[in-house]
Coordinates of C-alpha atoms in Angstrom, one line a residue:
Chain A
M7 CA -176.9 -52.1 302.3
K8 CA -176.9 -52.9 298.6
P9 CA -175.6 -49.6 297.3
V10 CA -172.7 -49.9 299.7
L11 CA -171.9 -53.3 298.4
V12 CA -172.0 -52.0 294.8
L13 CA -169.7 -49.1 295.8
A14 CA -167.4 -51.5 297.6
A15 CA -167.3 -53.8 294.5
A16 CA -166.6 -50.9 292.2
Y17 CA -163.8 -49.7 294.6
L18 CA -162.2 -53.1 294.6
L19 CA -162.6 -53.5 290.8
L20 CA -160.9 -50.1 290.2
F21 CA -157.9 -50.8 292.4
S22 CA -157.6 -54.5 291.4
C23 CA -157.2 -53.3 287.8
K24 CA -154.4 -51.1 288.8
K25 CA -152.5 -53.9 290.5
D26 CA -152.8 -56.1 287.3
E27 CA -151.2 -53.5 285.0
P28 CA -147.9 -54.6 283.5
A29 CA -144.8 -52.6 284.4
P30 CA -143.9 -50.0 281.6
P31 CA -141.1 -51.3 279.3
S32 CA -137.7 -50.1 280.3
E33 CA -135.6 -48.1 277.9
G34 CA -132.2 -46.4 278.1
R35 CA -129.6 -44.4 276.2
L36 CA -127.3 -46.2 273.8
S37 CA -124.0 -44.5 273.5
I38 CA -122.0 -45.3 270.4
E39 CA -118.4 -44.2 270.4
M40 CA -116.8 -43.6 267.0
S41 CA -113.3 -44.8 266.4
Y42 CA -111.1 -45.0 263.3
V43 CA -108.7 -47.4 261.7
F44 CA -107.0 -47.7 258.4
D45 CA -107.0 -51.2 256.9
G46 CA -107.6 -52.5 260.4
V47 CA -104.6 -50.7 261.9
Q48 CA -104.8 -48.0 264.6
F49 CA -105.1 -44.7 262.8
D50 CA -103.3 -41.4 263.3
A51 CA -104.4 -38.3 261.5
D52 CA -102.0 -36.1 259.4
T53 CA -99.4 -38.9 259.0
M54 CA -98.6 -40.4 255.7
L55 CA -98.4 -43.9 257.0
Y56 CA -101.1 -45.6 255.0
T57 CA -101.6 -47.0 251.5
I58 CA -104.8 -47.3 249.7
Q59 CA -105.7 -50.4 247.6
A60 CA -104.7 -48.7 244.4
G61 CA -101.2 -48.2 245.8
Y62 CA -101.0 -44.6 246.8
P63 CA -99.6 -43.6 250.2
V64 CA -102.1 -41.3 251.8
S65 CA -102.7 -39.3 254.9
V66 CA -106.1 -38.2 256.3
E67 CA -106.2 -34.6 257.6
H68 CA -109.9 -33.9 257.7
L69 CA -112.9 -36.1 258.2
E70 CA -116.4 -34.9 259.1
Y71 CA -119.7 -36.6 258.2
Y72 CA -123.3 -37.3 259.3
I73 CA -124.7 -40.5 260.5
S74 CA -128.5 -40.7 260.7
N75 CA -131.5 -42.9 260.9
V76 CA -129.7 -45.6 262.9
T77 CA -131.6 -48.9 262.9
L78 CA -131.0 -51.5 265.7
H79 CA -131.8 -55.0 264.6
K80 CA -133.0 -57.9 266.8
A81 CA -132.6 -61.6 266.4
D82 CA -136.3 -62.1 265.5
N83 CA -135.8 -59.7 262.5
S84 CA -137.7 -56.9 264.2
S85 CA -135.9 -53.6 264.6
V86 CA -135.9 -50.3 266.4
Q87 CA -135.7 -47.3 264.1
T88 CA -134.3 -44.0 265.2
W89 CA -134.4 -40.7 263.2
D90 CA -131.8 -38.5 264.8
I91 CA -129.0 -36.9 262.9
F92 CA -125.5 -36.9 264.2
Y93 CA -122.6 -34.8 263.1
L94 CA -119.2 -36.4 263.6
N95 CA -115.7 -35.1 263.2
L96 CA -112.4 -37.0 263.5
K97 CA -110.6 -34.1 265.1
E98 CA -113.3 -32.7 267.4
N99 CA -113.7 -34.4 270.8
D100 CA -117.1 -32.9 271.2
F101 CA -118.3 -34.9 268.1
D102 CA -117.0 -38.4 268.6
K103 CA -120.2 -40.0 269.9
I104 CA -123.7 -41.0 268.9
R105 CA -126.3 -41.0 271.6
L106 CA -129.6 -42.7 270.9
E107 CA -132.2 -41.9 273.6
K108 CA -135.0 -44.1 274.9
I109 CA -133.9 -47.3 273.2
P110 CA -136.1 -50.2 274.3
A111 CA -134.1 -52.4 276.7
G112 CA -133.0 -55.7 275.2
D113 CA -130.4 -57.5 273.1
Y114 CA -129.7 -56.4 269.6
V115 CA -127.7 -58.3 267.0
G116 CA -126.6 -55.6 264.7
I117 CA -127.0 -52.1 263.4
S118 CA -127.4 -50.2 260.1
F119 CA -127.6 -46.5 259.3
L120 CA -127.2 -43.8 256.7
V121 CA -124.0 -41.9 256.1
G122 CA -125.5 -38.6 255.2
L123 CA -129.0 -37.3 255.4
D124 CA -132.3 -38.6 254.0
A125 CA -133.9 -36.5 251.2
E126 CA -136.3 -34.8 253.7
H127 CA -133.3 -33.3 255.5
N128 CA -130.9 -32.9 252.7
K129 CA -132.3 -29.5 251.8
T130 CA -130.7 -26.1 252.4
N131 CA -131.4 -24.8 255.9
A132 CA -133.3 -28.0 256.9
L133 CA -130.8 -28.5 259.8
P134 CA -130.3 -26.1 262.7
S135 CA -127.8 -23.4 261.9
T136 CA -125.0 -24.6 264.1
W137 CA -121.5 -23.8 263.0
Y138 CA -120.9 -27.3 261.9
N139 CA -124.1 -27.6 259.8
N140 CA -123.3 -24.3 258.2
N141 CA -119.8 -25.5 257.4
M142 CA -121.3 -28.7 255.8
A143 CA -123.6 -26.7 253.4
W144 CA -123.6 -27.9 249.8
P145 CA -124.1 -25.0 247.4
D146 CA -127.6 -24.4 246.0
G147 CA -126.2 -24.2 242.5
M148 CA -124.9 -27.8 242.9
G149 CA -128.1 -29.2 244.3
G150 CA -128.3 -27.6 247.8
G151 CA -128.5 -29.4 251.1
Y152 CA -125.4 -30.6 252.8
H153 CA -122.2 -32.5 252.4
F154 CA -122.7 -36.1 253.6
M155 CA -119.0 -36.4 254.2
K156 CA -115.8 -34.5 253.7
L157 CA -112.7 -36.7 253.7
E158 CA -109.4 -34.8 252.9
G159 CA -105.7 -35.4 253.1
R160 CA -102.7 -35.9 251.0
Y161 CA -101.5 -38.6 248.6
K162 CA -98.2 -39.4 246.8
D163 CA -98.1 -40.2 243.2
Q164 CA -94.7 -40.8 241.4
A165 CA -94.1 -37.1 240.8
S166 CA -95.3 -35.3 243.9
T167 CA -97.5 -35.1 247.0
R168 CA -100.9 -33.7 246.3
G169 CA -104.1 -33.1 248.2
Y170 CA -107.4 -34.9 247.8
A171 CA -110.8 -33.9 248.8
V172 CA -113.3 -36.7 248.7
H173 CA -116.6 -35.0 249.3
L174 CA -119.9 -36.8 249.2
G175 CA -123.2 -35.3 248.7
R176 CA -126.5 -35.2 246.7
N177 CA -129.4 -37.6 247.4
E178 CA -128.4 -40.2 244.8
N179 CA -125.1 -40.7 246.7
L180 CA -126.6 -41.3 250.1
V181 CA -124.8 -44.2 251.8
T182 CA -127.1 -47.0 253.2
T183 CA -124.8 -49.3 255.1
A184 CA -125.1 -53.0 255.0
F185 CA -126.3 -54.9 258.1
I186 CA -123.4 -54.6 260.6
P187 CA -123.4 -57.5 263.0
G188 CA -122.5 -57.1 266.7
K189 CA -124.0 -57.8 270.1
I190 CA -125.5 -54.6 271.7
S191 CA -127.3 -54.7 275.0
V192 CA -129.4 -51.9 276.3
S193 CA -130.9 -51.8 279.8
A194 CA -132.8 -49.1 281.8
T195 CA -129.4 -47.8 282.8
G196 CA -128.3 -47.6 279.1
G197 CA -125.8 -49.4 276.9
N198 CA -122.5 -48.8 275.2
T199 CA -120.8 -49.9 272.0
E200 CA -118.1 -48.8 269.7
L201 CA -118.5 -48.3 266.0
V202 CA -115.3 -48.4 263.9
M203 CA -114.9 -46.7 260.5
D204 CA -112.2 -48.3 258.4
I205 CA -111.1 -45.3 256.3
A206 CA -109.4 -47.5 253.8
E207 CA -112.7 -49.0 252.8
W208 CA -113.8 -45.7 251.2
F209 CA -111.1 -46.3 248.6
K210 CA -112.0 -49.9 247.9
S211 CA -114.7 -52.6 248.0
P212 CA -116.5 -52.8 245.7
N213 CA -114.8 -50.0 243.7
E214 CA -111.1 -49.4 243.7
Y215 CA -110.4 -45.6 243.9
D216 CA -107.5 -44.5 241.8
F217 CA -106.5 -40.9 241.9
K218 CA -105.2 -40.9 238.3
V219 CA -108.5 -42.3 237.0
D220 CA -111.0 -40.8 239.5
G221 CA -109.3 -37.5 240.2
D222 CA -108.6 -36.0 243.6
Y223 CA -111.7 -33.8 243.9
T224 CA -115.1 -35.3 243.7
M225 CA -117.8 -32.8 244.2
S226 CA -118.6 -32.2 240.6
N227 CA -118.1 -35.8 239.5
G228 CA -121.3 -37.8 240.0
A229 CA -119.8 -41.1 238.8
V230 CA -117.0 -40.9 241.3
M231 CA -119.3 -40.0 244.1
K232 CA -121.3 -43.0 243.3
K233 CA -118.2 -45.2 243.6
I234 CA -117.5 -43.7 247.0
S235 CA -121.1 -44.1 248.1
E236 CA -121.0 -47.8 247.2
N237 CA -117.7 -48.3 249.0
G238 CA -119.3 -46.8 252.2
R239 CA -121.7 -49.6 252.6
D240 CA -119.1 -51.8 254.3
A241 CA -116.8 -49.2 255.7
F242 CA -118.0 -49.7 259.3
H243 CA -118.0 -52.5 261.8
L244 CA -118.8 -52.9 265.5
K245 CA -116.0 -53.5 267.9
D246 CA -116.0 -56.9 269.5
Chain B
M13 CA -133.7 44.5 267.9
L14 CA -130.4 43.8 269.5
Y15 CA -132.2 42.4 272.5
L16 CA -134.2 40.1 270.2
R17 CA -131.1 38.9 268.5
A18 CA -129.4 38.1 271.8
L19 CA -132.5 36.2 272.9
L20 CA -132.6 34.3 269.7
F21 CA -128.9 33.5 270.0
V22 CA -129.4 32.3 273.6
I23 CA -132.3 30.1 272.5
W24 CA -130.3 28.8 269.5
G25 CA -127.3 28.1 271.7
G26 CA -129.4 26.3 274.3
L27 CA -130.9 24.1 271.6
I28 CA -127.5 23.2 270.3
A29 CA -126.2 22.5 273.7
T30 CA -129.1 20.3 274.7
S31 CA -129.2 18.5 271.4
C32 CA -125.6 17.4 271.7
R33 CA -125.8 16.1 275.2
R34 CA -126.0 12.4 275.3
E35 CA -128.8 10.8 277.2
S36 CA -128.1 9.7 280.7
P37 CA -129.5 6.4 281.8
V38 CA -132.2 6.5 284.4
P39 CA -130.6 5.6 287.7
S40 CA -132.1 2.3 288.8
A41 CA -131.5 -0.1 291.6
E42 CA -127.9 -1.2 291.3
K43 CA -128.4 -4.3 289.2
P44 CA -127.8 -4.1 285.4
T45 CA -130.6 -5.0 283.0
P46 CA -130.0 -8.2 281.1
Y47 CA -129.8 -7.8 277.3
S48 CA -130.6 -10.4 274.7
L49 CA -128.6 -10.4 271.5
A50 CA -130.9 -10.6 268.4
I51 CA -129.4 -13.4 266.3
P52 CA -129.9 -13.0 262.5
E53 CA -131.6 -15.8 260.7
H54 CA -129.3 -18.8 259.9
F55 CA -126.6 -17.5 262.1
P56 CA -125.3 -20.0 264.7
E57 CA -125.6 -19.6 268.4
P58 CA -123.1 -16.9 269.7
Y59 CA -120.3 -17.6 272.1
L60 CA -121.3 -15.6 275.2
S61 CA -119.5 -15.2 278.5
D62 CA -121.0 -16.5 281.7
K63 CA -118.7 -14.3 283.7
N64 CA -119.6 -11.2 281.6
P65 CA -123.3 -11.5 280.6
L66 CA -124.6 -8.9 278.2
T67 CA -126.5 -6.0 280.0
V68 CA -128.0 -2.8 278.7
E69 CA -125.8 -0.7 281.0
G70 CA -122.7 -2.7 280.2
I71 CA -123.2 -2.3 276.5
Q72 CA -123.9 1.4 276.8
L73 CA -120.8 1.9 279.0
G74 CA -118.7 -0.2 276.5
R75 CA -119.8 2.1 273.6
M76 CA -118.8 5.2 275.5
L77 CA -115.5 3.8 276.5
F78 CA -114.9 2.6 272.9
Y79 CA -115.0 6.2 271.7
D80 CA -113.6 8.1 274.8
P81 CA -110.0 9.4 274.9
I82 CA -110.3 9.3 278.7
L83 CA -108.7 5.9 278.5
S84 CA -105.5 6.8 276.8
G85 CA -102.3 8.8 277.5
N86 CA -102.1 10.0 273.9
G87 CA -105.7 11.0 273.0
R88 CA -106.3 7.8 271.1
T89 CA -109.6 5.9 271.2
C90 CA -110.6 2.5 270.0
G91 CA -113.0 4.0 267.5
G92 CA -110.3 6.4 266.3
C93 CA -108.4 3.5 264.7
H94 CA -111.1 1.0 264.3
L95 CA -113.3 3.1 262.0
Q96 CA -116.9 2.2 261.6
K97 CA -116.9 3.2 257.9
L98 CA -114.3 0.5 257.4
A99 CA -116.2 -2.2 259.4
F100 CA -114.0 -1.4 262.3
I101 CA -110.7 -2.7 261.0
N102 CA -107.6 -1.0 262.2
S103 CA -107.2 1.7 259.6
N104 CA -103.4 1.7 260.0
T105 CA -103.2 5.3 261.0
G106 CA -99.4 5.2 261.0
M107 CA -98.9 4.2 264.6
G108 CA -95.5 2.7 263.7
L109 CA -96.5 -0.9 264.5
D110 CA -94.0 -3.5 263.6
P111 CA -95.7 -5.5 260.9
K112 CA -93.7 -8.6 262.0
L113 CA -95.3 -8.5 265.5
Y114 CA -98.8 -7.1 264.7
N115 CA -100.6 -8.7 261.9
N116 CA -103.3 -7.1 259.9
I117 CA -106.1 -6.5 262.3
P118 CA -109.4 -7.9 261.0
S119 CA -112.8 -6.3 261.2
L120 CA -114.4 -6.3 264.6
S121 CA -117.8 -7.4 263.3
N122 CA -119.5 -10.7 264.3
L123 CA -116.9 -11.3 267.1
A124 CA -119.7 -13.0 269.1
F125 CA -119.7 -15.9 266.7
K126 CA -116.0 -16.6 267.1
K127 CA -114.7 -19.2 269.6
T128 CA -111.1 -18.0 269.5
Y129 CA -109.5 -14.8 268.3
T130 CA -106.4 -13.6 266.4
W131 CA -105.1 -15.1 263.2
T132 CA -103.6 -18.1 265.1
G133 CA -106.4 -18.6 267.5
G134 CA -104.2 -17.8 270.5
S135 CA -106.8 -16.0 272.4
A136 CA -110.0 -17.7 273.6
I137 CA -111.4 -15.0 275.8
L138 CA -112.7 -11.8 274.1
D139 CA -113.3 -10.2 277.5
S140 CA -109.6 -9.6 278.2
I141 CA -108.4 -8.6 274.7
P142 CA -109.4 -4.9 274.9
A143 CA -107.2 -4.5 278.0
T144 CA -104.1 -5.1 275.8
D145 CA -104.7 -1.7 274.2
F146 CA -103.7 0.1 277.4
G147 CA -100.1 -0.8 276.5
P148 CA -97.4 1.6 275.3
L149 CA -97.8 1.0 271.6
F150 CA -101.5 1.7 271.6
F151 CA -103.0 3.9 274.3
N152 CA -99.9 4.3 276.4
S153 CA -102.0 4.7 279.5
D154 CA -101.0 5.4 283.0
M155 CA -103.5 3.4 284.9
D156 CA -103.6 5.7 288.0
T157 CA -104.4 8.6 285.7
V158 CA -107.2 6.5 284.1
V159 CA -108.6 5.7 287.5
A160 CA -108.5 9.3 288.6
R161 CA -110.1 10.6 285.4
L162 CA -112.9 8.0 285.5
R163 CA -113.6 8.7 289.2
R164 CA -114.0 12.4 288.7
H165 CA -116.1 12.1 285.5
P166 CA -119.8 13.2 286.1
E167 CA -121.2 10.0 284.8
Y168 CA -118.8 7.1 284.7
P169 CA -118.7 6.2 288.5
K170 CA -122.5 5.8 288.5
L171 CA -122.5 3.8 285.2
F172 CA -119.8 1.5 286.4
K173 CA -121.6 0.9 289.7
I174 CA -124.8 -0.2 288.0
A175 CA -123.0 -2.3 285.4
F176 CA -121.1 -4.1 288.2
S177 CA -124.1 -4.5 290.5
G178 CA -122.9 -2.0 293.1
R179 CA -119.3 -3.0 293.2
D180 CA -116.7 -0.2 293.0
V181 CA -114.3 -1.3 290.3
L182 CA -112.7 2.1 289.6
N183 CA -109.4 1.2 291.4
R184 CA -105.9 0.4 290.2
Q185 CA -106.4 -3.4 290.5
E186 CA -109.6 -3.7 288.7
V187 CA -109.9 -0.8 286.2
A188 CA -108.2 -2.4 283.2
S189 CA -110.1 -5.7 283.4
S190 CA -113.4 -3.8 284.1
V191 CA -113.1 -1.5 281.2
S192 CA -112.2 -4.5 279.0
L193 CA -115.3 -6.4 280.1
M194 CA -117.5 -3.5 279.1
I195 CA -115.9 -3.0 275.7
A196 CA -116.2 -6.7 275.1
Q197 CA -119.9 -6.5 275.8
Y198 CA -120.2 -3.7 273.2
L199 CA -118.1 -5.6 270.7
R200 CA -120.4 -8.6 270.9
T201 CA -123.3 -6.5 269.8
M202 CA -121.5 -5.5 266.6
I203 CA -123.3 -7.9 264.2
S204 CA -123.1 -7.5 260.5
A205 CA -125.8 -9.4 258.6
D206 CA -127.6 -7.0 256.3
S207 CA -125.3 -6.8 253.2
R208 CA -126.8 -6.7 249.7
F209 CA -126.1 -10.4 249.5
D210 CA -128.1 -11.0 252.6
K211 CA -131.0 -9.0 251.1
F212 CA -130.7 -11.1 248.0
L213 CA -130.8 -14.3 250.0
S214 CA -134.0 -13.1 251.7
G215 CA -135.5 -12.2 248.4
E216 CA -135.6 -8.4 249.0
I217 CA -133.4 -7.5 246.0
A218 CA -131.9 -8.9 242.9
L219 CA -128.2 -8.9 242.1
S220 CA -126.8 -7.7 238.8
E221 CA -125.7 -10.1 236.1
A222 CA -122.1 -9.7 236.8
E223 CA -122.7 -10.3 240.5
M224 CA -124.7 -13.4 239.8
R225 CA -121.8 -14.7 237.6
G226 CA -119.5 -14.0 240.4
L227 CA -121.8 -15.8 242.8
A228 CA -121.7 -18.9 240.6
I229 CA -117.9 -18.8 240.6
Y230 CA -117.8 -18.4 244.4
F231 CA -120.3 -21.2 245.1
S232 CA -118.9 -23.8 242.7
E233 CA -115.8 -25.8 242.2
K234 CA -114.6 -23.1 239.8
G235 CA -113.6 -20.6 242.5
D236 CA -114.4 -22.9 245.4
C237 CA -114.5 -20.0 247.8
F238 CA -117.5 -21.5 249.7
H239 CA -115.7 -24.3 251.4
C240 CA -113.8 -22.0 253.7
H241 CA -115.8 -18.8 253.2
G242 CA -119.3 -20.2 253.4
V243 CA -122.7 -18.6 254.4
P244 CA -123.6 -17.0 256.7
L245 CA -120.4 -16.0 258.5
F246 CA -118.2 -16.2 255.4
T247 CA -115.7 -18.0 257.5
D248 CA -115.5 -21.6 258.7
N249 CA -113.5 -20.3 261.7
S250 CA -110.9 -23.0 261.0
Y251 CA -107.2 -22.8 260.1
H252 CA -105.7 -23.2 256.6
N253 CA -102.5 -22.9 254.7
I254 CA -103.6 -21.2 251.5
G255 CA -100.2 -21.1 249.9
L256 CA -99.0 -17.7 250.7
D257 CA -95.5 -19.0 251.5
D258 CA -93.5 -22.1 250.8
E259 CA -90.8 -21.5 253.4
F260 CA -91.6 -21.1 257.1
T261 CA -89.8 -19.2 259.9
Q262 CA -91.0 -18.0 263.2
E263 CA -92.7 -15.1 261.5
N264 CA -95.0 -17.0 259.3
S265 CA -95.5 -20.3 261.1
G266 CA -99.1 -19.4 261.9
R267 CA -101.1 -21.8 264.0
Y268 CA -97.9 -23.9 264.6
S269 CA -96.7 -21.2 266.9
I270 CA -99.7 -22.1 269.2
T271 CA -100.0 -25.8 268.9
G272 CA -96.5 -26.9 268.0
K273 CA -97.9 -29.4 265.5
P274 CA -96.1 -29.7 262.2
A275 CA -99.5 -30.2 260.5
D276 CA -100.4 -26.7 261.5
M277 CA -97.4 -25.0 259.9
G278 CA -98.3 -21.9 258.0
K279 CA -102.0 -22.2 258.8
Y280 CA -104.0 -19.1 259.7
R281 CA -107.6 -18.6 260.6
T282 CA -110.1 -18.0 257.8
P283 CA -111.1 -14.3 258.0
S284 CA -114.7 -13.4 257.2
L285 CA -115.3 -11.9 253.8
R286 CA -118.1 -9.7 255.1
N287 CA -117.4 -6.0 254.2
I288 CA -114.3 -7.2 252.4
E289 CA -114.2 -4.3 249.9
L290 CA -113.8 -2.0 252.9
T291 CA -111.1 -4.0 254.9
A292 CA -108.0 -3.8 252.8
P293 CA -105.2 -4.8 253.1
Y294 CA -105.6 -8.6 252.9
M295 CA -104.2 -11.7 254.5
H296 CA -102.6 -12.0 257.9
D297 CA -99.7 -9.8 257.0
G298 CA -101.6 -7.4 254.8
R299 CA -99.5 -8.3 251.8
Y300 CA -102.2 -7.7 249.3
K301 CA -103.4 -4.1 249.0
T302 CA -106.4 -4.7 246.7
L303 CA -109.1 -7.2 246.1
E304 CA -107.7 -7.9 242.7
E305 CA -104.4 -8.9 244.2
A306 CA -106.1 -11.2 246.7
I307 CA -108.2 -12.8 243.9
E308 CA -105.0 -13.2 241.8
H309 CA -103.4 -15.1 244.7
Y310 CA -105.9 -17.9 244.4
N311 CA -106.0 -17.7 240.6
S312 CA -102.3 -18.2 240.0
R313 CA -100.0 -17.6 243.0
I314 CA -100.6 -20.5 245.4
K315 CA -97.3 -21.9 246.6
K316 CA -96.8 -25.5 247.4
S317 CA -95.8 -26.8 250.8
A318 CA -96.4 -29.9 253.0
T319 CA -99.4 -28.3 254.7
L320 CA -101.0 -26.5 251.7
D321 CA -104.7 -27.1 252.1
P322 CA -105.9 -30.2 250.2
L323 CA -108.6 -28.1 248.7
L324 CA -106.1 -25.9 247.0
T325 CA -103.4 -28.2 245.8
R326 CA -105.1 -28.7 242.4
F327 CA -104.6 -25.0 241.8
A328 CA -101.0 -25.1 242.8
F329 CA -100.0 -28.0 240.5
G330 CA -101.9 -27.1 237.3
Y331 CA -102.3 -23.7 235.8
G332 CA -104.2 -22.3 238.7
M333 CA -107.9 -21.5 238.6
E334 CA -107.5 -20.2 235.1
L335 CA -110.0 -17.4 235.6
T336 CA -110.5 -15.1 232.7
Q337 CA -110.3 -11.3 233.4
Q338 CA -114.1 -11.2 233.0
E339 CA -114.5 -13.9 235.7
K340 CA -112.1 -12.1 238.0
D341 CA -114.1 -8.9 237.6
D342 CA -117.4 -10.9 238.2
L343 CA -116.0 -12.5 241.4
K344 CA -114.9 -9.0 242.6
A345 CA -118.4 -7.7 241.9
F346 CA -119.9 -10.5 244.0
L347 CA -117.5 -9.9 246.8
Q348 CA -118.6 -6.3 246.8
T349 CA -122.2 -7.4 247.6
L350 CA -121.0 -8.4 251.0
T351 CA -120.7 -4.8 252.1
D352 CA -123.2 -4.0 254.8
E353 CA -124.3 -0.4 254.6
T354 CA -126.6 -0.8 257.5
F355 CA -123.8 -1.9 259.8
I356 CA -121.3 0.8 258.8
N357 CA -123.9 3.5 259.3
D358 CA -125.7 2.1 262.3
P359 CA -126.0 4.9 264.9
Q360 CA -125.7 2.4 267.8
F361 CA -122.1 1.7 266.6
S362 CA -121.2 5.3 266.1
N363 CA -119.6 7.8 268.4
P364 CA -122.1 8.8 271.0
F365 CA -120.2 12.0 272.0

């Protein structure tokens, strides 16, 4: 009789523990769609409709960049850190979204991220050899790794229309954005939000970019790339 | 003695005859054997065809057809113009092609890594491109004749049957597309990735001082070649106006002729620079006959237009790249390291007959 009771008690104990286990936390995919404006205005590529702060009319013909290490912030100052690297391209429909997998369900109050790659990944051949990563390579003789961003187009000065190539790279010019406020909700079925890049911001705030002073080609100019990098901190906002 | 000589002659003749005969594949159940492309290190994923997956038998058939005059009405073959020793460019054998209609045909290497084809990106499907060569300007084929020839050949009917999983495609309706599919499979295997520069990258060899100086010009803002002609494909597979012209008509409108977008006026696809010393002439219309001329274009001859690539405008407005003669020679020396002797001598890309 006694051994049976012991066994029965053990059986109940085992199964009662199972019933008391809390449900696993739910998580979902957060999709962040990229969109672009110029000084707050709807943006069309290849058109010379925009003027930067320093007064030059500009067009944007080419824009590709990396966003990585996205941090999602909560109201209690805790955060969820992700480590994925995303390649984005203004003109490629296949590269207009960031998808963060397995994000803990809940409400978030803001976001921050890197424009570019952290030092661990900013090394030649650190990224998979896709066509777009290959195209973003930064020459070994200039430090190796990858371009963080290529922003190209045309601008008018008094005399003529010339091209510009604002290319950002090298570890010291990595852009760490400021905290970008916005309500983001993620459930077990996922979440969606829209991240807006205001392209005009790369040319202002805190540093006014002037083609006559700063040139129109940045790769070999560390001081100019630093200016661009600082301007990138507030170049993004979340759509309401 | 005479008897011995005759015997020796017969033996010698027999050896010659049997040594020249190509190997026949072992007949198997009528399903082709899947073939996996070996991707060189740091190359991106290839663009393969779901409808035309690579098979051992398909590739072998494609190779035979590439070199076989059986397809043409005038004795021509693909390989007779697309010469292996020139990295398979069209060697301009005086076929009388109108240069306004048929631009400079680029090398057939590394086609598997291209998403679209031709200078303006008008073709997205490699599988159907070879079929265009049946036309009057190239093979001038009578398709009924081609079908008849293939059907009575001792090996082709069997090979086609295996490659197409038992289906009989040697008929008027299907022969052109079927031949094209096989040649396309073969073309996808033509990978060039073993130039002297590749060996340098992997640490196998050193480059000369001149080649290293040229490399420094190529991969810096001095020459700025790397932005469009970067490693490992030596093309970004994108479209650029590099200042060849400053006025545009239908003949030189480039990508605009496909998309209709003014921003695409005068833009052509970046060709790969692999094997570039072998693949003269240069540019979409073959206007430059030598590497020196092509280099000089970037150095001092870039023409301004509304769609000139932003990366090149600084050379169009100033004094150009201002390369010294020494620097031009060094850059040429570096470009010559992109020649792939392995590829142009590889027996699997040679005439099997």
